[in-house]
mmCIF file of C-alpha atoms in Angstrom:
data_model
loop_
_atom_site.group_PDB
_atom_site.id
_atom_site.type_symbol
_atom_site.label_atom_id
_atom_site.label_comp_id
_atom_site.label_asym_id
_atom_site.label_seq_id
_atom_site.Cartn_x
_atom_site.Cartn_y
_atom_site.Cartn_z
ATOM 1 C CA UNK K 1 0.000 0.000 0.000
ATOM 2 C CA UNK K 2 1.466 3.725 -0.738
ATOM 3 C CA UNK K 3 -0.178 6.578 0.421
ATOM 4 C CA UNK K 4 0.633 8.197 -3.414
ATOM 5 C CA UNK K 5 -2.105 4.993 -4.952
ATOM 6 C CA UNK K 6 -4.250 5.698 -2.002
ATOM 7 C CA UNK K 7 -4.526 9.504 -2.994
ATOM 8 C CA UNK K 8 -4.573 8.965 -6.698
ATOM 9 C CA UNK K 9 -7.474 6.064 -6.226
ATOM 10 C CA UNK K 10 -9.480 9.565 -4.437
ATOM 11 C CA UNK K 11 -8.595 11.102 -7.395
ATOM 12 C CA UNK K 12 -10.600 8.545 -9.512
ATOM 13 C CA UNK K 13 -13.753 8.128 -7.390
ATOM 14 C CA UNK K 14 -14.095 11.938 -7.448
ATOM 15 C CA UNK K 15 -13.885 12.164 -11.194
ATOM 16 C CA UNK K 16 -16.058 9.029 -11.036
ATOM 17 C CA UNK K 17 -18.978 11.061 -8.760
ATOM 18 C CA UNK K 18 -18.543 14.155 -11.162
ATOM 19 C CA UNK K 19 -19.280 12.007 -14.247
ATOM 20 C CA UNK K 20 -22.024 10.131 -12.494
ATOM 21 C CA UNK K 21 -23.782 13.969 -11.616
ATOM 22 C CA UNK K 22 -23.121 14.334 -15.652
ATOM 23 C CA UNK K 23 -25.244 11.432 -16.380
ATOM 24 C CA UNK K 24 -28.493 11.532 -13.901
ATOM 25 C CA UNK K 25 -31.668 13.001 -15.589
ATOM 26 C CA UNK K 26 -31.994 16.758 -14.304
ATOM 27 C CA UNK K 27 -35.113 16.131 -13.165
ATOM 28 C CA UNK K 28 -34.117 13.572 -10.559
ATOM 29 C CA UNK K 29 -32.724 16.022 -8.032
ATOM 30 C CA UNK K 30 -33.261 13.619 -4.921
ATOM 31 C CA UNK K 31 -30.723 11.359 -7.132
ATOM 32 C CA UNK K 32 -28.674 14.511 -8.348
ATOM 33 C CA UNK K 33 -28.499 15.690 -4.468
ATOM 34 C CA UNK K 34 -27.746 12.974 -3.192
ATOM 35 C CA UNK K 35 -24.676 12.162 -5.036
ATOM 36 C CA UNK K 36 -23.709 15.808 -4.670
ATOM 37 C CA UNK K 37 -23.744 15.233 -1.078
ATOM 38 C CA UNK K 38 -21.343 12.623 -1.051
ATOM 39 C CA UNK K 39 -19.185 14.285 -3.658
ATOM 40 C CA UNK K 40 -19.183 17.594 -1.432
ATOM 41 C CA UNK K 41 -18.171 15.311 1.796
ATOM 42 C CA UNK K 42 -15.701 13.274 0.332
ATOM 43 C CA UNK K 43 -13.903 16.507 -1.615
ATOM 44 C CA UNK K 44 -13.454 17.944 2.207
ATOM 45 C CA UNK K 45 -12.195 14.711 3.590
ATOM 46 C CA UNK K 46 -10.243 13.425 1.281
ATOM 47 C CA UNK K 47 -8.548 17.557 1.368
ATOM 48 C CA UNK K 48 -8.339 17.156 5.277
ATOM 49 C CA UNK K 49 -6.156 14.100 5.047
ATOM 50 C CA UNK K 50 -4.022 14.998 2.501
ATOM 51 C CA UNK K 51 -3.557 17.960 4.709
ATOM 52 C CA UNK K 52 -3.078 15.834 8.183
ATOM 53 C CA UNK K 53 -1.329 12.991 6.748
ATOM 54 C CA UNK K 54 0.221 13.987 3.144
ATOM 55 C CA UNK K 55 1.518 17.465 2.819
ATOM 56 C CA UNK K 56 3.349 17.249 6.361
ATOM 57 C CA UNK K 57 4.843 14.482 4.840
ATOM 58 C CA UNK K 58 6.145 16.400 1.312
ATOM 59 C CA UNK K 59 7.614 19.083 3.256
ATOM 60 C CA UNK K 60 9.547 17.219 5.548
ATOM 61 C CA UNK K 61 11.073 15.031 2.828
ATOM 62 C CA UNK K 62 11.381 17.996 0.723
ATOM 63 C CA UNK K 63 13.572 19.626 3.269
ATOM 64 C CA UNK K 64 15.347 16.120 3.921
ATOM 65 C CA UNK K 65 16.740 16.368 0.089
ATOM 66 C CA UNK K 66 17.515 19.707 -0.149
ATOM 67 C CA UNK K 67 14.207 20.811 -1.745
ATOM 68 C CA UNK K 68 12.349 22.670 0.773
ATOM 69 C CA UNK K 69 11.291 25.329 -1.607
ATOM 70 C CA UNK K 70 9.728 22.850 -4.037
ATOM 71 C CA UNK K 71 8.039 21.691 -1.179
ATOM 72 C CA UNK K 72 7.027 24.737 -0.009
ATOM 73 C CA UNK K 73 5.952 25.859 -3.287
ATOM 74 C CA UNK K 74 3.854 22.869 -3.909
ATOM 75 C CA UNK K 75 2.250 22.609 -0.357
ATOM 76 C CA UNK K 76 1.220 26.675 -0.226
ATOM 77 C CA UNK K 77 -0.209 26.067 -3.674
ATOM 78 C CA UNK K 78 -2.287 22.862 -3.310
ATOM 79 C CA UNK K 79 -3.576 24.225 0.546
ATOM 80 C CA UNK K 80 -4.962 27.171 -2.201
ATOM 81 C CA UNK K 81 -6.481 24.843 -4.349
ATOM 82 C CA UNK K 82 -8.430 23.341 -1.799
ATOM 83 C CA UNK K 83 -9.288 26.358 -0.223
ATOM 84 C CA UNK K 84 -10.891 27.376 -4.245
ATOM 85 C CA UNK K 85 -12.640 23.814 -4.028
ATOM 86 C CA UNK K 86 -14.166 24.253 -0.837
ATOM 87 C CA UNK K 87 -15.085 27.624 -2.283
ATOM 88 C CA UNK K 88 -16.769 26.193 -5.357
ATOM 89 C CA UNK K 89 -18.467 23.669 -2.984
ATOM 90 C CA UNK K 90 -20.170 25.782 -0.738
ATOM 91 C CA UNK K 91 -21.641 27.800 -3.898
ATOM 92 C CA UNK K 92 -23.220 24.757 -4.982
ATOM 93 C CA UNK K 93 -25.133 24.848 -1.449
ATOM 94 C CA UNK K 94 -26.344 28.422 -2.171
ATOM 95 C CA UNK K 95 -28.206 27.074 -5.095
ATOM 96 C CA UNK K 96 -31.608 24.993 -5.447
ATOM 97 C CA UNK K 97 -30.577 21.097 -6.311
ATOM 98 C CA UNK K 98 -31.328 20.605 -10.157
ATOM 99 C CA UNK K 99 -30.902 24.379 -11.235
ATOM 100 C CA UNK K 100 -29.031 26.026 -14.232
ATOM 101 C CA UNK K 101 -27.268 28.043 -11.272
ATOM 102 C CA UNK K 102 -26.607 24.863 -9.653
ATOM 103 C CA UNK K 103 -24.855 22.868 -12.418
ATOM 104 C CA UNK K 104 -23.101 25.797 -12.978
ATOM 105 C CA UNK K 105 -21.662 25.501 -9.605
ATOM 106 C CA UNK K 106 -20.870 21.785 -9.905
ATOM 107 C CA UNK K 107 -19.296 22.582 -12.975
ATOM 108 C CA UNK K 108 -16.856 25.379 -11.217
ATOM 109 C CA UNK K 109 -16.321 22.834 -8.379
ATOM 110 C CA UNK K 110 -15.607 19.894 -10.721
ATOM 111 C CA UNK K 111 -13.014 22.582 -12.630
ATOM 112 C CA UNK K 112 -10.981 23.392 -9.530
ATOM 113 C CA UNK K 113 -10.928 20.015 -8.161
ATOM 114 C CA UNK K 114 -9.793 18.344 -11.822
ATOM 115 C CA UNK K 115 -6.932 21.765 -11.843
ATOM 116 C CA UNK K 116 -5.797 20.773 -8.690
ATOM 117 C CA UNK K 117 -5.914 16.811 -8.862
ATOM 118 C CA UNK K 118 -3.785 17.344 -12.427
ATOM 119 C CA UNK K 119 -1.273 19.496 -10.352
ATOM 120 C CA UNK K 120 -1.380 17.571 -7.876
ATOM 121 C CA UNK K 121 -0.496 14.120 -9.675
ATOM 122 C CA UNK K 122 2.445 15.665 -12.094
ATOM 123 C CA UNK K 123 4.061 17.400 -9.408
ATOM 124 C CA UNK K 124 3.483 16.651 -5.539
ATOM 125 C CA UNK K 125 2.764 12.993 -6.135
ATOM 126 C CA UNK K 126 5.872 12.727 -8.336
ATOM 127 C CA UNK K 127 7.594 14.177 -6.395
ATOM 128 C CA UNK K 128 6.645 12.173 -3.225
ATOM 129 C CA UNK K 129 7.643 8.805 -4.934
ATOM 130 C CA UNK K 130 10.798 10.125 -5.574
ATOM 131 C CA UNK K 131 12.137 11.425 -1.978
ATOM 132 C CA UNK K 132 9.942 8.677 -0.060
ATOM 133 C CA UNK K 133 10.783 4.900 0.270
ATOM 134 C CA UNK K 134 8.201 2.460 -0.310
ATOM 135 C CA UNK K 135 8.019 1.981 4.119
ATOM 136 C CA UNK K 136 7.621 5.414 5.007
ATOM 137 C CA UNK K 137 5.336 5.665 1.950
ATOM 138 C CA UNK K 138 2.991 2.347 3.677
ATOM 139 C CA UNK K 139 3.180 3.642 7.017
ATOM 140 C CA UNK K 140 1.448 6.895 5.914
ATOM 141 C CA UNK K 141 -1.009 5.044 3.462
ATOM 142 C CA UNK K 142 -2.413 3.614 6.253
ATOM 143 C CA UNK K 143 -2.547 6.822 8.651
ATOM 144 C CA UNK K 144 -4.194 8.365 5.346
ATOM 145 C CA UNK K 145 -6.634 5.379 5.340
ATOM 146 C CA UNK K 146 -7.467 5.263 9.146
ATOM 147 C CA UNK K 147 -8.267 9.133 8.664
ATOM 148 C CA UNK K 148 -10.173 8.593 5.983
ATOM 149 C CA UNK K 149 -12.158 5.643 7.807
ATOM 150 C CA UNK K 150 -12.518 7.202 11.064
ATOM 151 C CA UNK K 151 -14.127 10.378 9.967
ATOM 152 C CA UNK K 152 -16.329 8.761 7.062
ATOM 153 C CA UNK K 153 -19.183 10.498 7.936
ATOM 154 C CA UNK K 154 -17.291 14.238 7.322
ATOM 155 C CA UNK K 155 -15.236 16.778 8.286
ATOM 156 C CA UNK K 156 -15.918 20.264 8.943
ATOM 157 C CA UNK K 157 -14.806 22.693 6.105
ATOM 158 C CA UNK K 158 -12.617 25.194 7.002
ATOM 159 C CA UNK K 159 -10.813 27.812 4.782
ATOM 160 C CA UNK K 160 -6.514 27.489 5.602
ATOM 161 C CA UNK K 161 -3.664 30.017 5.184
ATOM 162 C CA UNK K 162 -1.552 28.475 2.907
ATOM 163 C CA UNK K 163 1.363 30.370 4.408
ATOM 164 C CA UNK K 164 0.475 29.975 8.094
ATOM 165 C CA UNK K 165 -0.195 26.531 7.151
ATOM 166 C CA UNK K 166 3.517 25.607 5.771
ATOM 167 C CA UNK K 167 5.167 27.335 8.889
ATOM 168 C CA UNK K 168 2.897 25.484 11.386
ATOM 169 C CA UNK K 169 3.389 22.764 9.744
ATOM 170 C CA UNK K 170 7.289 23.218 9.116
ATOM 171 C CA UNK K 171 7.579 24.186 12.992
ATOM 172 C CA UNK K 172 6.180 21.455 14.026
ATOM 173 C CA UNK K 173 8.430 19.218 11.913
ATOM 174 C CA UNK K 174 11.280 21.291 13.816
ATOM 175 C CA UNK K 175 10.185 20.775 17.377
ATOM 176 C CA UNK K 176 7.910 16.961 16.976
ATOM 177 C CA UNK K 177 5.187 19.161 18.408
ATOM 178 C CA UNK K 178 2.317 17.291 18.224
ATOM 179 C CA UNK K 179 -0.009 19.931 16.785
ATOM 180 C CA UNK K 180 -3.586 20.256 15.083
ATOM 181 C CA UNK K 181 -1.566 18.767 11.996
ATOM 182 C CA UNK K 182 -0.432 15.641 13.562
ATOM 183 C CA UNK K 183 2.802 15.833 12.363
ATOM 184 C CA UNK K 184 4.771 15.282 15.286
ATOM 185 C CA UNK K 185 3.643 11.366 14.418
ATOM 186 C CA UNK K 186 5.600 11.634 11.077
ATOM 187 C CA UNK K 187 8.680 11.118 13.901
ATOM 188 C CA UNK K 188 7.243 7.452 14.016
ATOM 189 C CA UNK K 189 7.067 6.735 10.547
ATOM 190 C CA UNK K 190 10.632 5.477 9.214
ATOM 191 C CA UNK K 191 12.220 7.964 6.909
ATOM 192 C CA UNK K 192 13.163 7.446 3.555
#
């Protein structure tokens, strides 16, 4: 198991839902909604553990080999993106189920999700399998997975600094605080 397949099978069942929402008959918005639903929940947890479990990861490997400002560069952008998605998702809530306003929303959503999961795969996933050994890259595939599990039923959605979110994140990588990001347990997880 590797936390990269883990994130990049995410990646497929959310392009999976967005197709599905493409194929439902307009006028079955209890079907429509309730996919969205799941869509909407699973877009904020499946951000949430990337940012618990994965980015934490990237930047301290990053700075391992040398590359801190990749890793920087590629954590502060991808905490943006998912602040844009979770954006786009709560404008599909200000819009009745089945609308023209609402699939225009979807739309938006599906757009900065499929920008961010492209970025995400050429550059922060790539670049993962390259500074992370196959071990470290289990032990955090199943941390990702237990988040994942244990909070099934959501997450709240919250807006992040990028920037405040990299130095939180980089100080507690520094100290093996144990902080809101959890990364102090990366000190667990074998390196390489």
């Amino acid at each position: 198991m590797d936390i990269t397949q883990l994130i990049l099978d995410d990646h497929h069942e959310q392009r999976r839902l967005f197709a599905i929402l493409e194929q439902i008959d307009r006028g079955d918005t209890a079907a429509v909604g309730a996919i969205w639903d799941r869509l909407a929940a699973f877009l904020e947890l499946h951000a949430q553990a990337e940012e618990e479990i994965f980015y934490p990861a990237l930047l301290q490997v990053g700075i391992a080999a040398r590359r801190a400002s990749g890793a920087e560069d590629e954590t502060l952008d991808a905490i943006h993106d998912h602040n844009e998605i979770r954006d786009a998702v709560a404008e599909v809530g200000r819009h009745q189920v089945g609308t023209d306003e609402w699939y225009a929303a979807v739309a938006a959503a599906n757009l900065a999700n499929s920008d961010h999961m492209a970025e995400e795969e050429r550059e922060g996933l790539t670049d993962f399998r390259r500074l992370a050994g196959l071990q470290r890259r289990h032990h955090l595939a199943v941390a990702f997975a237990a988040y994942e599990a244990r909070n099934y039923a959501g997450v709240v959605s919250v807006d992040k600094d990028p920037a405040g979110y990299v130095r939180a994140a980089e100080e507690a990588l520094r100290t093996g605080a144990n902080g809101s990001l959890s990364v102090g347990s990366l000190k667990r997880i074998p390196p390489g």
